[in-house]
Coordinates of C-alpha atoms in Angstrom, one line a residue:
M1 CA 7.0 15.5 -3.5
H2 CA 4.2 18.1 -3.5
L3 CA 1.0 17.2 -0.9
A4 CA -2.2 17.0 -2.9
I5 CA -3.8 15.8 0.5
E6 CA -2.7 16.4 3.9
S7 CA -5.3 15.6 6.9
L8 CA -4.2 15.6 10.2
P9 CA -5.9 14.7 13.4
A10 CA -8.1 17.7 14.9
Q11 CA -6.3 17.3 18.2
G12 CA -3.5 15.5 19.4
A13 CA -0.7 13.8 17.5
P14 CA -1.2 11.8 15.2
E15 CA -1.4 7.7 16.2
Q16 CA -1.1 6.5 12.7
L17 CA 0.2 7.3 9.2
L18 CA -1.7 6.6 6.2
L19 CA 0.4 7.2 2.9
L20 CA -2.1 7.1 -0.4
L21 CA -0.2 6.5 -3.8
H22 CA -2.3 7.5 -6.7
G23 CA -2.7 5.9 -10.2
V24 CA -0.8 6.7 -13.5
G25 CA -2.0 9.6 -15.3
A26 CA -3.7 11.3 -12.0
G27 CA -2.6 13.3 -9.1
G28 CA -2.7 12.9 -5.2
A29 CA -6.2 14.3 -5.4
S30 CA -7.6 11.4 -6.9
M31 CA -7.3 9.7 -3.5
A32 CA -9.8 12.2 -1.9
A33 CA -13.0 9.5 -1.5
L34 CA -10.3 6.6 0.1
A35 CA -8.9 9.7 2.2
Q36 CA -12.4 10.6 3.7
A37 CA -13.5 7.0 4.2
L38 CA -10.1 6.6 6.3
R39 CA -10.5 9.6 7.9
T40 CA -13.9 8.7 9.2
E41 CA -12.6 5.5 10.6
F42 CA -9.4 6.5 12.0
P43 CA -9.5 10.2 13.0
Q44 CA -6.4 10.2 14.9
A45 CA -4.5 9.3 11.9
A46 CA -2.6 11.5 9.7
L47 CA -3.7 11.1 5.8
L48 CA -1.0 11.9 3.2
A49 CA -1.7 12.0 -1.0
P50 CA 1.5 13.1 -2.7
D51 CA 1.4 13.9 -6.4
A52 CA 3.8 11.4 -8.2
P53 CA 7.2 13.1 -9.0
E54 CA 7.1 12.9 -13.0
P55 CA 5.1 14.1 -15.4
F56 CA 2.7 11.7 -17.0
D57 CA 4.2 10.6 -20.6
G58 CA 0.6 10.1 -22.1
G59 CA 0.5 14.1 -21.7
G60 CA -1.9 16.4 -19.9
A61 CA -1.7 17.3 -16.1
G62 CA -1.4 13.9 -14.5
R63 CA 1.8 12.5 -12.9
Q64 CA 3.3 9.1 -12.8
W65 CA 5.6 7.3 -10.5
F66 CA 7.6 5.2 -13.1
L67 CA 7.6 5.7 -17.2
V68 CA 4.9 3.6 -18.7
A69 CA 5.7 4.0 -22.4
G70 CA 7.1 0.9 -23.8
I71 CA 6.8 -1.3 -20.9
D72 CA 6.3 -4.9 -20.7
E73 CA 7.2 -7.6 -18.2
T74 CA 11.0 -7.4 -18.8
N75 CA 11.7 -3.8 -18.2
R76 CA 8.9 -3.4 -15.4
P77 CA 11.3 -4.7 -12.7
E78 CA 13.7 -2.1 -13.3
R79 CA 11.7 0.9 -14.1
V80 CA 9.7 0.4 -10.4
A81 CA 13.1 -0.2 -8.7
E82 CA 14.4 3.3 -10.1
A83 CA 11.4 5.1 -8.6
L84 CA 11.5 3.2 -5.2
P85 CA 14.5 5.0 -3.3
A86 CA 13.1 8.4 -3.6
L87 CA 9.6 6.9 -2.2
W88 CA 11.1 5.4 0.7
S89 CA 13.2 8.7 1.7
W90 CA 9.9 10.5 1.6
V91 CA 8.2 7.6 3.4
R92 CA 10.7 8.1 6.1
A93 CA 11.0 11.7 6.2
E94 CA 7.1 12.0 7.0
Q95 CA 7.8 9.3 9.6
R96 CA 9.6 11.3 11.5
R97 CA 8.1 14.9 10.8
L98 CA 5.0 13.3 12.1
G99 CA 6.4 11.4 14.8
V100 CA 4.6 7.9 13.6
P101 CA 7.0 4.8 13.6
A102 CA 7.1 2.5 10.7
P103 CA 4.3 -0.4 12.5
A104 CA 1.9 2.4 12.6
T105 CA 2.3 3.6 9.3
A106 CA 0.2 1.8 6.2
I107 CA 0.9 2.7 2.3
A108 CA -2.2 2.3 0.2
G109 CA -1.9 2.8 -3.7
F110 CA -4.2 2.2 -6.8
S111 CA -3.1 0.9 -9.8
Q112 CA 0.5 2.3 -10.6
G113 CA 0.9 3.6 -6.9
A114 CA -0.5 0.0 -5.5
I115 CA 2.9 -1.5 -7.7
L116 CA 5.2 0.7 -5.8
A117 CA 3.4 -0.2 -2.4
L118 CA 3.6 -3.8 -3.3
E119 CA 7.6 -3.4 -4.1
T120 CA 7.9 -1.4 -1.4
A121 CA 6.6 -4.3 0.9
A122 CA 8.8 -7.0 -1.0
Q123 CA 11.9 -4.7 -0.9
C124 CA 12.0 -2.8 2.2
D125 CA 10.0 -5.1 4.9
G126 CA 9.2 -3.2 7.9
L127 CA 8.9 0.4 6.2
A128 CA 5.0 0.3 6.7
G129 CA 3.3 -2.3 9.2
R130 CA 0.4 -2.7 6.2
V131 CA -0.1 -2.3 2.4
L132 CA -3.3 -2.0 0.8
A133 CA -2.7 -2.8 -3.1
F134 CA -5.8 -1.8 -5.2
S135 CA -5.9 -3.0 -8.6
G136 CA -2.1 -3.7 -8.6
R137 CA 0.3 -6.1 -9.3
F138 CA 4.1 -7.2 -8.4
A139 CA 6.8 -5.8 -11.0
R140 CA 8.3 -9.3 -10.3
L141 CA 6.5 -12.1 -7.7
P142 CA 8.5 -12.2 -4.6
A143 CA 10.8 -14.9 -3.5
R144 CA 10.5 -14.4 -0.1
A145 CA 7.6 -13.0 1.8
P146 CA 7.4 -10.0 4.0
R147 CA 7.8 -10.7 7.9
L148 CA 7.1 -7.0 9.3
T149 CA 4.5 -6.0 6.5
T150 CA 1.2 -7.3 6.1
L151 CA -0.1 -7.2 2.5
H152 CA -4.1 -6.6 1.9
L153 CA -4.9 -6.9 -1.8
F154 CA -8.3 -5.6 -3.6
H155 CA -9.2 -6.0 -6.9
G156 CA -12.0 -6.1 -9.2
A157 CA -12.9 -9.4 -11.2
T158 CA -13.1 -7.7 -14.5
D159 CA -10.5 -5.4 -14.6
A160 CA -9.0 -5.0 -18.1
V161 CA -6.1 -2.7 -17.3
I162 CA -4.6 -5.0 -14.5
D163 CA -5.9 -8.5 -14.8
A164 CA -7.3 -10.0 -11.3
A165 CA -5.1 -13.0 -12.0
H166 CA -2.2 -11.1 -10.8
A167 CA -3.4 -10.4 -7.5
R168 CA -4.7 -14.1 -7.2
R169 CA -1.2 -15.1 -8.3
A170 CA 0.5 -12.8 -5.8
F171 CA -1.5 -14.2 -3.1
E172 CA -1.0 -17.6 -3.8
T173 CA 3.0 -17.2 -4.0
L174 CA 2.7 -15.1 -0.7
A175 CA 0.9 -17.8 0.7
G176 CA 3.0 -20.5 0.0
L177 CA 6.0 -18.3 1.6
N178 CA 4.0 -18.1 4.5
G179 CA 3.5 -14.5 3.9
D180 CA 0.8 -12.6 6.2
A181 CA -1.9 -11.4 3.3
T182 CA -5.3 -11.2 2.4
L183 CA -7.2 -10.9 -1.0
D184 CA -10.6 -9.6 -1.9
V185 CA -11.8 -10.0 -5.3
A186 CA -15.0 -8.0 -6.2
E187 CA -17.2 -9.5 -8.9
G188 CA -18.4 -6.8 -11.6
L189 CA -15.8 -4.5 -11.0
G190 CA -13.2 -3.0 -13.3
H191 CA -10.1 -1.2 -12.7
V192 CA -11.5 1.3 -10.2
L193 CA -11.1 2.4 -6.4
H194 CA -14.6 1.4 -5.6
P195 CA -16.5 2.2 -2.3
A196 CA -17.2 -1.7 -2.0
L197 CA -13.2 -2.6 -2.4
V198 CA -12.8 0.8 0.1
D199 CA -15.1 -0.9 2.5
R200 CA -13.2 -4.4 2.4
A201 CA -9.8 -2.1 3.2
I202 CA -11.3 -0.6 6.3
F203 CA -12.4 -4.2 7.6
R204 CA -9.1 -5.7 6.9
L205 CA -7.5 -2.5 8.9
R206 CA -9.8 -2.9 11.8
H207 CA -9.9 -6.8 12.1
H208 CA -7.1 -8.5 10.8
I209 CA -4.6 -9.3 13.3
P210 CA -1.3 -9.5 11.6
A211 CA 0.5 -12.9 11.6
R212 CA 3.6 -11.5 13.5
T213 CA 1.3 -10.2 16.4
W214 CA 0.0 -13.7 16.6
A215 CA 3.7 -15.2 16.5
E216 CA 4.6 -13.2 19.4
A217 CA 1.6 -13.9 21.4
L218 CA 2.3 -17.6 20.9
G219 CA 5.6 -17.6 21.8
S220 CA 7.1 -18.4 18.4
A221 CA 9.1 -15.0 17.8
P222 CA 11.9 -13.9 19.7
P223 CA 11.2 -11.9 23.1
G224 CA 10.9 -8.1 22.2
A225 CA 11.2 -8.7 18.5
L226 CA 7.9 -6.9 17.7
A227 CA 7.8 -4.7 20.9
D228 CA 7.1 -2.0 19.1
D229 CA 4.5 -3.2 16.7
E230 CA 1.4 -0.8 16.4
P231 CA -1.1 -2.2 14.1
L232 CA -3.8 0.4 13.1
H233 CA -6.6 0.1 15.4

């Protein structure tokens, strides 16, 4: 995939890897404001924002992760599933290239990018230590919660593209499955990667201690099971 944004630490090796997935009809460059905010907070992180591999089927120069024409609740899971293997291969390749392990990787997505990020957490648990989903949804609500990935959900309350009800249902489902998730819904915001939600994302990255870390500290996880966990700090 073509990298629209690649921002590496000024000195030294990356300590974290932050991967930013854009929305449908856009490109990696549309994630520039989020990339800059994260760069300020995490100067030793590597930040990558690729262009999705497929041209937008609505026309123009934009890209898409999966086909949207004629999409509905029945065919969405299949379309998303077809897009995931290539994304996962790319994530693993970048982890190897930059020398950053999976627990110190975060995948942040907006809209269609958030759908891929959430489904990655559900279907490839542990590929990233964190997922940040802005204005997204699950293609299908998970039957079990990820154990190695923490999910942070961010949504505008008046989103007319992907209703905030999807985020609330996802959070309730994950909570019922004893998953590790947070939810922030901003009143008065629509389908937009707003600075207010970006601020909440940075707060969550800095202050939310993953449940798996607590479990090990309290002795409820098998010894050494989480030894290589390196949450973003």
